Amino acid sequence: MNAHATMIMAVPAAVALLGGILAAFWKPGHQTRSLIQHFAAGVVLAALAVELLPEIEREHAPGWVLAGSFALGSLFMYGLKLWTLRLEHQAAASGSASASGQGLLMATFIDVATDGFIIGAGFAAGGETGTILALGLSVELLFLGLALVSDRMTGWRIVAISGALGVTVLGFAVLGNILLTGASHALIGGALAFSAAALLYLVTEELLMEAHTVEEKPFSTLVLFGGFLAFWGIQLAGR
């Protein structure tokens, strides 16, 4: 793994920490957070459509490998959601707000570790895939700290947790790159197909679901497309 790849992998980690610092001093309103989540969803959709899916095609892996890996990724994210809901229900039944917060935080770390592995798989695939995915997921990580703000978690505790999330995403990006570098086209294609399912879950079941919990403004849709266009425009400019 070269120094350039390591530096790019470190970008999401630094951005996650920056998001925590931002959250320590700024707590946006519900409408602002909704717009931020729409923009982030557009960026992640662009990373999926513009870079990840074409790269999966370029790997020329067997169709059954790609379909099976996508299904496995879907089941993994579905299982993560069921586990999170179970923790929430157990905490509600026991009346323990701290237990609920700890469960959600653990699920967040698993989600971020998955994001890191996705970035590592992108770098193992070669080309600009790793860089594109690192930049796209950085948008999510930037505002992750804002999503963690609550009555129980504020101030510098947010910064510390965001720093730990940054270390997690970097560590799993390096691990994914090490494990998949030099791997067969089928294995890399399968890893990227698994990643595609995880990103699709991120957009539909996290970013947009959370964004829709408040009454939306009509221009929220334009913000979603704006995020897509901003990312795609950067990719087009780099040709």
Short mmCIF file of C-alpha atoms in Angstrom, two decimals:
data_model
loop_
_atom_site.label_atom_id
_atom_site.label_comp_id
_atom_site.label_asym_id
_atom_site.label_seq_id
_atom_site.Cartn_x
_atom_site.Cartn_y
_atom_site.Cartn_z
CA MET A 1 0.00 0.00 0.00
CA ASN A 2 1.57 3.28 -1.10
CA ALA A 3 1.72 6.54 0.83
CA HIS A 4 -0.77 8.26 -1.49
CA ALA A 5 -3.44 5.64 -0.81
CA THR A 6 -2.81 5.89 2.94
CA MET A 7 -3.22 9.67 2.82
CA ILE A 8 -6.54 9.38 0.97
CA MET A 9 -7.74 6.74 3.44
CA ALA A 10 -6.93 9.15 6.26
CA VAL A 11 -9.24 11.81 4.80
CA PRO A 12 -12.51 10.21 6.06
CA ALA A 13 -10.92 9.73 9.49
CA ALA A 14 -9.93 13.40 9.67
CA VAL A 15 -13.36 14.45 8.41
CA ALA A 16 -15.07 12.32 11.08
CA LEU A 17 -13.06 14.13 13.76
CA LEU A 18 -13.89 17.47 12.16
CA GLY A 19 -17.56 16.56 12.29
CA GLY A 20 -17.26 15.89 16.01
CA ILE A 21 -15.58 19.24 16.61
CA LEU A 22 -18.31 20.92 14.58
CA ALA A 23 -20.99 19.16 16.63
CA ALA A 24 -19.37 20.33 19.87
CA PHE A 25 -20.09 23.95 18.96
CA TRP A 26 -23.08 23.80 16.63
CA LYS A 27 -26.37 21.97 16.93
CA PRO A 28 -28.37 22.52 13.72
CA GLY A 29 -32.15 22.57 13.69
CA HIS A 30 -34.22 19.69 12.36
CA GLN A 31 -34.79 21.32 8.97
CA THR A 32 -31.08 22.04 8.53
CA ARG A 33 -30.16 18.47 9.43
CA SER A 34 -32.74 17.19 6.97
CA LEU A 35 -31.20 19.25 4.16
CA ILE A 36 -27.71 18.05 5.13
CA GLN A 37 -28.89 14.44 5.03
CA HIS A 38 -30.51 14.97 1.60
CA PHE A 39 -27.25 16.39 0.26
CA ALA A 40 -25.20 13.54 1.76
CA ALA A 41 -27.62 10.99 0.27
CA GLY A 42 -27.14 12.56 -3.16
CA VAL A 43 -23.37 12.35 -2.81
CA VAL A 44 -23.42 8.69 -1.77
CA LEU A 45 -25.84 7.83 -4.60
CA ALA A 46 -23.44 9.49 -7.04
CA ALA A 47 -20.50 7.48 -5.67
CA LEU A 48 -22.58 4.33 -6.12
CA ALA A 49 -23.84 5.09 -9.63
CA VAL A 50 -20.86 6.92 -11.11
CA GLU A 51 -17.95 4.91 -9.73
CA LEU A 52 -18.82 1.76 -7.79
CA LEU A 53 -21.25 0.04 -10.16
CA PRO A 54 -19.08 0.68 -13.27
CA GLU A 55 -16.05 -0.66 -11.38
CA ILE A 56 -17.98 -3.83 -10.52
CA GLU A 57 -18.63 -4.30 -14.24
CA ARG A 58 -14.93 -3.79 -15.03
CA GLU A 59 -13.94 -6.60 -12.66
CA HIS A 60 -15.80 -9.12 -14.91
CA ALA A 61 -16.64 -11.34 -11.94
CA PRO A 62 -19.16 -14.18 -12.47
CA GLY A 63 -22.76 -13.02 -12.24
CA TRP A 64 -23.62 -15.48 -9.48
CA VAL A 65 -20.76 -14.12 -7.36
CA LEU A 66 -21.98 -10.54 -7.75
CA ALA A 67 -25.63 -11.42 -7.09
CA GLY A 68 -24.74 -13.58 -4.09
CA SER A 69 -22.44 -10.93 -2.62
CA PHE A 70 -25.07 -8.21 -3.05
CA ALA A 71 -27.64 -10.46 -1.35
CA LEU A 72 -25.18 -11.17 1.47
CA GLY A 73 -24.54 -7.45 1.92
CA SER A 74 -28.28 -6.81 2.01
CA LEU A 75 -28.80 -9.49 4.66
CA PHE A 76 -25.87 -8.16 6.70
CA MET A 77 -27.28 -4.63 6.79
CA TYR A 78 -30.78 -5.98 7.46
CA GLY A 79 -29.41 -7.99 10.37
CA LEU A 80 -27.67 -4.89 11.69
CA LYS A 81 -30.96 -3.00 11.57
CA LEU A 82 -32.83 -5.79 13.39
CA TRP A 83 -30.13 -5.89 16.06
CA THR A 84 -30.34 -2.11 16.55
CA LEU A 85 -34.13 -2.25 16.85
CA ARG A 86 -33.85 -5.07 19.39
CA LEU A 87 -31.46 -3.01 21.51
CA GLU A 88 -33.85 -0.06 21.36
CA HIS A 89 -36.83 -2.21 22.41
CA GLN A 90 -34.88 -3.78 25.28
CA ALA A 91 -33.80 -0.35 26.49
CA ALA A 92 -37.37 0.97 26.25
CA ALA A 93 -38.69 -2.01 28.19
CA SER A 94 -36.12 -1.52 30.94
CA GLY A 95 -36.54 2.24 30.96
CA SER A 96 -32.79 2.68 30.46
CA ALA A 97 -31.97 5.56 28.14
CA SER A 98 -28.23 4.96 28.52
CA ALA A 99 -28.57 1.36 27.31
CA SER A 100 -30.35 2.56 24.20
CA GLY A 101 -27.62 5.11 23.53
CA GLN A 102 -24.88 2.52 23.98
CA GLY A 103 -26.60 0.10 21.62
CA LEU A 104 -27.02 2.72 18.92
CA LEU A 105 -23.40 3.80 19.37
CA MET A 106 -22.20 0.21 18.94
CA ALA A 107 -24.26 -0.12 15.77
CA THR A 108 -22.73 3.13 14.52
CA PHE A 109 -19.22 1.76 15.02
CA ILE A 110 -20.14 -1.38 13.05
CA ASP A 111 -21.58 0.80 10.28
CA VAL A 112 -18.43 2.93 10.15
CA ALA A 113 -16.21 -0.17 10.12
CA THR A 114 -18.19 -1.37 7.09
CA ASP A 115 -17.63 2.00 5.41
CA GLY A 116 -13.89 1.66 6.02
CA PHE A 117 -13.79 -1.81 4.52
CA ILE A 118 -15.65 -0.48 1.47
CA ILE A 119 -12.96 2.17 0.98
CA GLY A 120 -10.22 -0.45 1.33
CA ALA A 121 -11.94 -2.65 -1.25
CA GLY A 122 -12.11 0.32 -3.60
CA PHE A 123 -8.36 0.90 -3.37
CA ALA A 124 -7.69 -2.82 -3.88
CA ALA A 125 -9.73 -2.62 -7.11
CA GLY A 126 -7.35 0.05 -8.42
CA GLY A 127 -8.00 3.16 -10.46
CA GLU A 128 -9.91 6.01 -8.85
CA THR A 129 -12.48 3.82 -7.11
CA GLY A 130 -10.92 4.05 -3.65
CA THR A 131 -10.46 7.80 -3.87
CA ILE A 132 -14.01 8.37 -5.10
CA LEU A 133 -15.50 6.21 -2.34
CA ALA A 134 -13.32 7.84 0.33
CA LEU A 135 -14.46 11.31 -0.69
CA GLY A 136 -18.11 10.25 -1.00
CA LEU A 137 -18.26 8.59 2.41
CA SER A 138 -16.42 11.54 3.97
CA VAL A 139 -19.58 13.58 3.45
CA GLU A 140 -21.49 11.08 5.58
CA LEU A 141 -18.81 11.05 8.26
CA LEU A 142 -18.62 14.84 8.40
CA PHE A 143 -22.17 15.04 9.70
CA LEU A 144 -22.13 11.86 11.74
CA GLY A 145 -21.13 13.83 14.81
CA LEU A 146 -24.18 16.05 14.38
CA ALA A 147 -26.37 12.95 14.34
CA LEU A 148 -24.84 11.77 17.63
CA VAL A 149 -25.70 14.96 19.51
CA SER A 150 -28.29 14.30 22.23
CA ASP A 151 -29.11 15.27 25.79
CA ARG A 152 -26.71 12.56 27.04
CA MET A 153 -23.91 13.15 24.57
CA THR A 154 -22.66 16.67 23.94
CA GLY A 155 -19.51 18.76 23.95
CA TRP A 156 -16.11 17.14 24.00
CA ARG A 157 -17.51 13.65 24.47
CA ILE A 158 -18.79 13.96 20.91
CA VAL A 159 -15.27 14.93 19.78
CA ALA A 160 -13.74 11.90 21.51
CA ILE A 161 -16.28 9.49 20.02
CA SER A 162 -15.90 11.04 16.55
CA GLY A 163 -12.13 10.60 16.83
CA ALA A 164 -12.65 6.93 17.73
CA LEU A 165 -14.95 6.54 14.72
CA GLY A 166 -12.23 8.11 12.55
CA VAL A 167 -9.66 5.60 13.81
CA THR A 168 -12.14 2.80 13.12
CA VAL A 169 -12.81 3.83 9.52
CA LEU A 170 -9.08 4.22 8.83
CA GLY A 171 -8.18 0.90 10.46
CA PHE A 172 -10.77 -1.06 8.49
CA ALA A 173 -9.86 0.74 5.26
CA VAL A 174 -6.25 -0.39 5.69
CA LEU A 175 -7.40 -3.90 6.64
CA GLY A 176 -9.68 -4.15 3.60
CA ASN A 177 -6.91 -2.98 1.31
CA ILE A 178 -4.41 -5.45 2.74
CA LEU A 179 -6.81 -8.40 2.54
CA LEU A 180 -7.98 -7.69 -1.03
CA THR A 181 -4.85 -6.37 -2.76
CA GLY A 182 -3.80 -8.94 -5.34
CA ALA A 183 -7.02 -10.90 -4.89
CA SER A 184 -8.88 -12.44 -7.82
CA HIS A 185 -11.34 -10.44 -9.90
CA ALA A 186 -14.17 -12.56 -8.51
CA LEU A 187 -13.24 -11.78 -4.90
CA ILE A 188 -12.81 -8.04 -5.50
CA GLY A 189 -16.02 -7.90 -7.56
CA GLY A 190 -17.86 -9.71 -4.79
CA ALA A 191 -16.49 -7.32 -2.14
CA LEU A 192 -17.59 -4.33 -4.21
CA ALA A 193 -21.07 -5.83 -4.76
CA PHE A 194 -21.36 -6.33 -0.99
CA SER A 195 -20.29 -2.68 -0.63
CA ALA A 196 -22.95 -1.55 -3.10
CA ALA A 197 -25.65 -3.13 -0.92
CA ALA A 198 -24.23 -1.42 2.17
CA LEU A 199 -24.22 1.99 0.45
CA LEU A 200 -27.75 1.50 -0.83
CA TYR A 201 -28.84 0.73 2.72
CA LEU A 202 -27.04 3.83 3.97
CA VAL A 203 -28.99 6.06 1.58
CA THR A 204 -32.46 4.52 1.83
CA GLU A 205 -32.62 3.32 5.43
CA GLU A 206 -30.43 5.83 7.25
CA LEU A 207 -29.93 9.17 5.54
CA LEU A 208 -33.31 9.55 3.83
CA MET A 209 -35.35 7.83 6.54
CA GLU A 210 -33.86 10.17 9.13
CA ALA A 211 -34.32 13.17 6.84
CA HIS A 212 -38.02 12.36 6.42
CA THR A 213 -38.78 12.40 10.13
CA VAL A 214 -39.48 16.14 9.88
CA GLU A 215 -41.79 18.04 7.56
CA GLU A 216 -39.80 18.68 4.42
CA LYS A 217 -39.53 21.79 2.33
CA PRO A 218 -40.21 21.32 -1.40
CA PHE A 219 -36.64 22.23 -2.30
CA SER A 220 -35.26 19.30 -0.25
CA THR A 221 -35.49 17.24 -3.44
CA LEU A 222 -33.31 19.78 -5.23
CA VAL A 223 -30.72 19.49 -2.46
CA LEU A 224 -30.62 15.72 -3.04
CA PHE A 225 -30.00 16.20 -6.75
CA GLY A 226 -27.53 18.96 -5.92
CA GLY A 227 -25.45 16.53 -3.88
CA PHE A 228 -25.47 14.05 -6.75
CA LEU A 229 -24.53 16.73 -9.28
CA ALA A 230 -21.77 18.15 -7.09
CA PHE A 231 -20.07 14.77 -6.79
CA TRP A 232 -20.61 13.86 -10.43
CA GLY A 233 -19.31 17.27 -11.51
CA ILE A 234 -16.06 16.72 -9.59
CA GLN A 235 -15.67 13.31 -11.21
CA LEU A 236 -16.32 14.76 -14.70
CA ALA A 237 -13.85 17.59 -14.11
CA GLY A 238 -11.14 15.07 -13.25
CA ARG A 239 -11.36 13.30 -16.60
#
